[in-house]
mmCIF file of C-alpha atoms in Angstrom:
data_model
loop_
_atom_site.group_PDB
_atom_site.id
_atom_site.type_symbol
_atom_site.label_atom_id
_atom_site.label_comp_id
_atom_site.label_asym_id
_atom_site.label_seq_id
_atom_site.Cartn_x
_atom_site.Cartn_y
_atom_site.Cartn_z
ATOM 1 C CA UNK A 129 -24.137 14.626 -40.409
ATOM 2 C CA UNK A 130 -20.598 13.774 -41.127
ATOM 3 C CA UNK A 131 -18.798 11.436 -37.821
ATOM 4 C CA UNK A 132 -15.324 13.218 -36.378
ATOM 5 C CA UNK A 133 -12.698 10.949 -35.944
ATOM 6 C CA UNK A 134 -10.671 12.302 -33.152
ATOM 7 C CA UNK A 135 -6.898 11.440 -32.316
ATOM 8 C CA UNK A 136 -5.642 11.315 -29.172
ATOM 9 C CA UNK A 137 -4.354 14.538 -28.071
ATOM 10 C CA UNK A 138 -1.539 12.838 -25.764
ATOM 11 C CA UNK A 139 1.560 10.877 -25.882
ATOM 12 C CA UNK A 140 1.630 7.827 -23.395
ATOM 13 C CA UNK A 141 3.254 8.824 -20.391
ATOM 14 C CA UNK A 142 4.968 5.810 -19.363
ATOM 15 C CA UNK A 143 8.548 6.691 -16.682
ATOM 16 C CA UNK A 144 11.675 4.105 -16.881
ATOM 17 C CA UNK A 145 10.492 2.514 -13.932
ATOM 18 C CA UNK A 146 6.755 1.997 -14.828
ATOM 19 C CA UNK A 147 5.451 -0.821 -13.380
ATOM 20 C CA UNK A 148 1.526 -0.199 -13.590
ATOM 21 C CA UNK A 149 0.270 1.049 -16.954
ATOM 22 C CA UNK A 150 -3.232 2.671 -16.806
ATOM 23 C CA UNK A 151 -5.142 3.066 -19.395
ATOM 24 C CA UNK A 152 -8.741 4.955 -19.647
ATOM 25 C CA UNK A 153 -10.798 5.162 -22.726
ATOM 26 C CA UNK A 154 -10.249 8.733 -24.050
ATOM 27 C CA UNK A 155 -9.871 12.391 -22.724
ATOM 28 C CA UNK A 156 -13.078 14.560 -22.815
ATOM 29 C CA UNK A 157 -13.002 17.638 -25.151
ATOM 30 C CA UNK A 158 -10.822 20.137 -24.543
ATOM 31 C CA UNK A 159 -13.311 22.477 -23.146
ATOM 32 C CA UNK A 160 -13.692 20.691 -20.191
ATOM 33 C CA UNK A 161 -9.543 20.019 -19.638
ATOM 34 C CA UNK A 162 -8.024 22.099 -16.663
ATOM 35 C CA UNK A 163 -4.376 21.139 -17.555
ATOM 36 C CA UNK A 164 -3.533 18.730 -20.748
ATOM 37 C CA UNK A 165 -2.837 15.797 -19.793
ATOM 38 C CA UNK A 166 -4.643 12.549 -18.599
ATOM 39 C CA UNK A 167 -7.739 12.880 -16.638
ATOM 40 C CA UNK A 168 -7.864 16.942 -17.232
ATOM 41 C CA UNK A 169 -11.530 16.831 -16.179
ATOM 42 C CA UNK A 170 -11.888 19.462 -13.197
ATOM 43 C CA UNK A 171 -14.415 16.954 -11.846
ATOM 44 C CA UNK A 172 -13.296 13.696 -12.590
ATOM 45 C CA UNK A 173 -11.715 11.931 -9.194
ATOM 46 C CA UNK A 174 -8.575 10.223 -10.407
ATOM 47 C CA UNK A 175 -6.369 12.750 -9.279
ATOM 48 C CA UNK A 176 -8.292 13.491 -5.621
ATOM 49 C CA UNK A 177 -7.889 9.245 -5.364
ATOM 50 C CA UNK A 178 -4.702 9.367 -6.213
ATOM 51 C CA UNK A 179 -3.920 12.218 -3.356
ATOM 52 C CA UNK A 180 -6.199 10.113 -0.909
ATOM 53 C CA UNK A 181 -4.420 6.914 -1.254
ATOM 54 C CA UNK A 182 -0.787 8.475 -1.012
ATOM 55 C CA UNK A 183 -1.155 11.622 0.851
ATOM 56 C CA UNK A 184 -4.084 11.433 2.638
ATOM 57 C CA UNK A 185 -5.411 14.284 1.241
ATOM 58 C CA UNK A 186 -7.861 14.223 -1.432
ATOM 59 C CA UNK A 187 -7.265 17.954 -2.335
ATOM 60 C CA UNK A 188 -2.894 17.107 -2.881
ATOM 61 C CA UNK A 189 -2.903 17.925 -6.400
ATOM 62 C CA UNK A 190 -5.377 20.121 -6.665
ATOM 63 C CA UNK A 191 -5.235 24.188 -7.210
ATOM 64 C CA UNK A 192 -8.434 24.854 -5.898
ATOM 65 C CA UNK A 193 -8.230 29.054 -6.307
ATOM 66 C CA UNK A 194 -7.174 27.734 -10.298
ATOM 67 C CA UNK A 195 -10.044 25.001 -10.318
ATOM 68 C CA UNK A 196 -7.230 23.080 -11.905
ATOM 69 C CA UNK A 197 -4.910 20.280 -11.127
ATOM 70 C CA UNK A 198 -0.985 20.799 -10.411
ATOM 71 C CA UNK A 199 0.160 19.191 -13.406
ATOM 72 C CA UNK A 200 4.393 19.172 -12.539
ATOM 73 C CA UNK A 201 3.403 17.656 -8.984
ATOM 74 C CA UNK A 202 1.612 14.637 -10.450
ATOM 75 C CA UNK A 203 4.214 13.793 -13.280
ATOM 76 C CA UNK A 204 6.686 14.382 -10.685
ATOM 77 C CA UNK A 205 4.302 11.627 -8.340
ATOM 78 C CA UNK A 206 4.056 9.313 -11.524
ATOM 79 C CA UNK A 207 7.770 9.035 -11.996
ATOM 80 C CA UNK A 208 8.334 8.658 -8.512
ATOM 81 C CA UNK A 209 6.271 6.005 -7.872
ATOM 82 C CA UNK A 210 6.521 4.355 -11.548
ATOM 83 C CA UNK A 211 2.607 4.949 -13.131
ATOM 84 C CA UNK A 212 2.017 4.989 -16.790
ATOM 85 C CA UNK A 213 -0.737 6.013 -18.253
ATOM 86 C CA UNK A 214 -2.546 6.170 -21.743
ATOM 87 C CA UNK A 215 -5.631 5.196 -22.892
ATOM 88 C CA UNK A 216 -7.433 2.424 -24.868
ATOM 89 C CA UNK A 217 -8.815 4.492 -27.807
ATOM 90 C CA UNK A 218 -6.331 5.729 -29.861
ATOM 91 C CA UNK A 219 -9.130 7.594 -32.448
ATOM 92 C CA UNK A 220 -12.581 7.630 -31.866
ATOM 93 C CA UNK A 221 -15.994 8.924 -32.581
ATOM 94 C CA UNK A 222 -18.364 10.697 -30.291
ATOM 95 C CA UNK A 223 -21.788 10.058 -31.197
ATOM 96 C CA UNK A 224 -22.757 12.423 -28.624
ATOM 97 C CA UNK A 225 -21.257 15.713 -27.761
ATOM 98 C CA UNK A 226 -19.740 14.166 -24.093
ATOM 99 C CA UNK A 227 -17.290 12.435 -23.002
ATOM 100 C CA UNK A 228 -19.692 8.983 -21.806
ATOM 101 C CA UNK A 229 -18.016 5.919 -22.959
ATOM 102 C CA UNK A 230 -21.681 4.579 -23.717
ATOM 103 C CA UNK A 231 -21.212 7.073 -26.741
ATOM 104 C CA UNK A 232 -17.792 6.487 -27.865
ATOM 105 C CA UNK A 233 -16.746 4.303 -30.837
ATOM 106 C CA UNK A 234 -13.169 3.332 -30.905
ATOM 107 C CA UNK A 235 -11.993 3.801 -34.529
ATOM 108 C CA UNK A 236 -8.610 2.834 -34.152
ATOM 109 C CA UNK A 237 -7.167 1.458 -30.179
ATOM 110 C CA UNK A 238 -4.144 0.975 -28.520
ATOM 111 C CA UNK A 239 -0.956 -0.997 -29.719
ATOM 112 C CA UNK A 240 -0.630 -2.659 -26.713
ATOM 113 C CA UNK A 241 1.710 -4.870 -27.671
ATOM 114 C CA UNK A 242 4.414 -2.411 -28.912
ATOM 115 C CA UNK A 243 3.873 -0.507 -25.762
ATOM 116 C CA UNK A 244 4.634 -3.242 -23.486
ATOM 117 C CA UNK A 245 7.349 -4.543 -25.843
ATOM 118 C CA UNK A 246 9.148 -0.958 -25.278
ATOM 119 C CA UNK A 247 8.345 -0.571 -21.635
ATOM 120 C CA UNK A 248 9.883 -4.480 -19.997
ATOM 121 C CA UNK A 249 9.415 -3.177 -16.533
ATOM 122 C CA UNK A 250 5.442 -3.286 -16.716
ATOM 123 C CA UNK A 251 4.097 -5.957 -14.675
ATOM 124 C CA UNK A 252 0.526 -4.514 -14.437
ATOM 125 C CA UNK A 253 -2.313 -3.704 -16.664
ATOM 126 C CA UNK A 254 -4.844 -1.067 -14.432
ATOM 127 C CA UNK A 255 -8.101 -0.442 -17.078
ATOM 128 C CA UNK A 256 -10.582 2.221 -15.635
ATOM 129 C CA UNK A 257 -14.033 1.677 -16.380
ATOM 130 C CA UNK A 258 -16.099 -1.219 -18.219
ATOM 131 C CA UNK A 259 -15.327 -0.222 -22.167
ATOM 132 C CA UNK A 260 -11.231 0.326 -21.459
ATOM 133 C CA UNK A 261 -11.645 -3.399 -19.747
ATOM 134 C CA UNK A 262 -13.412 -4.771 -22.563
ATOM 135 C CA UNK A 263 -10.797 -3.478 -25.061
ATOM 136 C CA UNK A 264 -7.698 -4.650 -22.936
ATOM 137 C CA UNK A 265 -9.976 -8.023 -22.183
ATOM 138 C CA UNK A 266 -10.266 -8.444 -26.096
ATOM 139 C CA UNK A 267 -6.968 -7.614 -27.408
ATOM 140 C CA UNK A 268 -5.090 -10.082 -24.877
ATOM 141 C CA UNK A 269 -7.628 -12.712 -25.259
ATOM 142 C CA UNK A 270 -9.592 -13.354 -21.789
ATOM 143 C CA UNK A 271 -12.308 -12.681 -19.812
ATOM 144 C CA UNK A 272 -12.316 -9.503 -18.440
ATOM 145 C CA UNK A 273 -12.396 -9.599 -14.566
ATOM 146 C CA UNK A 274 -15.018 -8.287 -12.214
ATOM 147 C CA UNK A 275 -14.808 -4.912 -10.843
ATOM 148 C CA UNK A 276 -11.808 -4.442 -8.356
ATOM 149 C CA UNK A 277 -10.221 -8.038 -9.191
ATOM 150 C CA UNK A 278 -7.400 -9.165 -11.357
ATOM 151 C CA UNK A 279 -6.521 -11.915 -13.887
ATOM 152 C CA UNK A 280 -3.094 -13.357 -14.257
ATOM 153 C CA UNK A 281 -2.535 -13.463 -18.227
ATOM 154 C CA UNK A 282 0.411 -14.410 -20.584
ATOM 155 C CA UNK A 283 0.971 -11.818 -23.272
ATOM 156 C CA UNK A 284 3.705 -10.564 -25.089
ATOM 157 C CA UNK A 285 5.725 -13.594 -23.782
ATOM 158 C CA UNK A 286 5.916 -12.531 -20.083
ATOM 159 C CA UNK A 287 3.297 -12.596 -17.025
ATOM 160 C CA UNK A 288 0.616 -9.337 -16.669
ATOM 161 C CA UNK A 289 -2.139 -8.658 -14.242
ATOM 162 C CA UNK A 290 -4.650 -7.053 -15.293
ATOM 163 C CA UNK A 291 -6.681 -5.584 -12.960
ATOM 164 C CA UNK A 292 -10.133 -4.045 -13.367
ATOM 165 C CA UNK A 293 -11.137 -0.362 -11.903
ATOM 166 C CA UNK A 294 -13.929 1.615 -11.065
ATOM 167 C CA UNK A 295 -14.488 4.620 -13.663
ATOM 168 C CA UNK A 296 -12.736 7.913 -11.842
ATOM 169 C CA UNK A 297 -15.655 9.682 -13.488
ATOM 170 C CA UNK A 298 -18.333 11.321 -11.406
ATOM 171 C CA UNK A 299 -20.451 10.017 -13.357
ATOM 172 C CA UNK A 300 -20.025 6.201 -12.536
ATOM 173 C CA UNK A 301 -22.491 5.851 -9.220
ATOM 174 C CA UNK A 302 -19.751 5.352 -6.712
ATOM 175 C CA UNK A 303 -18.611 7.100 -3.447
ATOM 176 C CA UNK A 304 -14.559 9.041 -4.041
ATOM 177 C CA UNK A 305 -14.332 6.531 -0.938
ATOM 178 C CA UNK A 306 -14.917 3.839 -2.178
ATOM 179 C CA UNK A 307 -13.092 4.404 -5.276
ATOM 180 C CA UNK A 308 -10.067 5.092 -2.668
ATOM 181 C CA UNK A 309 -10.849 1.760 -1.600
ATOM 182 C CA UNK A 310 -10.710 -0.313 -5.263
ATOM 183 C CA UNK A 311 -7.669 1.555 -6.304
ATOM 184 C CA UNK A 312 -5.135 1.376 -3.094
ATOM 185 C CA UNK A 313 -5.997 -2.138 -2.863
ATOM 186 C CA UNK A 314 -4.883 -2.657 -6.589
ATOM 187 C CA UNK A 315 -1.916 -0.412 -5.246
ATOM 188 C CA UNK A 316 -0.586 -2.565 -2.858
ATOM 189 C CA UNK A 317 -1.102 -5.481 -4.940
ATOM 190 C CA UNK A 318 1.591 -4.055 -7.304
ATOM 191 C CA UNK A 319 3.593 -2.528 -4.243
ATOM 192 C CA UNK A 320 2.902 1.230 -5.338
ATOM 193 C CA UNK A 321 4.459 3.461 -2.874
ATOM 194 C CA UNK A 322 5.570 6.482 -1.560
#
């Protein structure tokens, strides 16, 4: 059977201000999108940690009656607050018909130098999940960090953090609260606010 390389169907979203850059591993298939754009999963938790951390409300950007997310209110959140996001696998093969990273080969990943290069104002390098670490971890050249820690590197002639995430995914065997936890501590780290 003959392997699909797929392309990324987004553009980096990365505001003027940007001082986080997030990056994932890929979006799922379209089929399983409720708006396009990054994290379109109806059930992955990004967006209700997101809502937690600065709202207080898991349910913020969510259109529950739609069963999708409010797509203008979180770009409208991500400029305001200065969150970019990508991911770490810019084609890729699924060797199984899900979205798993245990199943995803990365044909061709990000050129994260060029993107930081463009973008001067990002301080912070957020991965979610073990195989967007071990990219990042591999393409600067250290050790990735343990879950919900940071390293202080030297790339691109200028000092990054990059910090290491739990997967938003339900399926990676943590609580949404705990999540919360892990990512508004990495938040405040990089003074991320409202």
């Amino acid at each position: 059977m003959e392997k699909i390389i797929e392309s990324h169907p987004f553009e980096p979203f990365i505001p003027d201000n940007s001082k986080v850059l997030m990056l994932g591993t890929f979006p799922p298939k379209p089929e399983r999108w409720s708006m396009e754009f990054f994290y379109p999963n109806w059930i992955n938790d990004m967006w209700r940690i997101m809502g937690s951390i600065f709202y207080e409300d898991p349910l913020h950007f969510v259109d529950g009656e739609l069963r999708r997310f409010d797509l203008p209110k979180i770009k409208h959140f991500l400029c305001d607050v200065g969150i970019a996001l990508y991911d770490t696998g810019v084609k890729v093969i699924r060797h199984k018909d899900n979205a798993s990273d245990k199943y995803l080969e990365i044909v061709e990943r990000i050129d994260l130098q060029s993107m930081l290069k463009n973008n001067a104002s990002i301080t912070s390098i957020v991965t979610a999940g073990e195989k967007a670490t071990s990219v990042v971890a591999e393409i600067i050249g250290v050790k990735a960090p343990k879950m919900g820690e940071f390293v202080d590197v030297e790339y691109c002639n200028r000092q990054l953090k990059l910090f290491r995430m739990p997967s938003s995914s339900r399926a990676y065997p943590m609580s949404l609260a705990k999540k919360v936890e892990y990512y508004a501590t990495m938040f405040a780290i990089n003074d991320i606010h409202l």
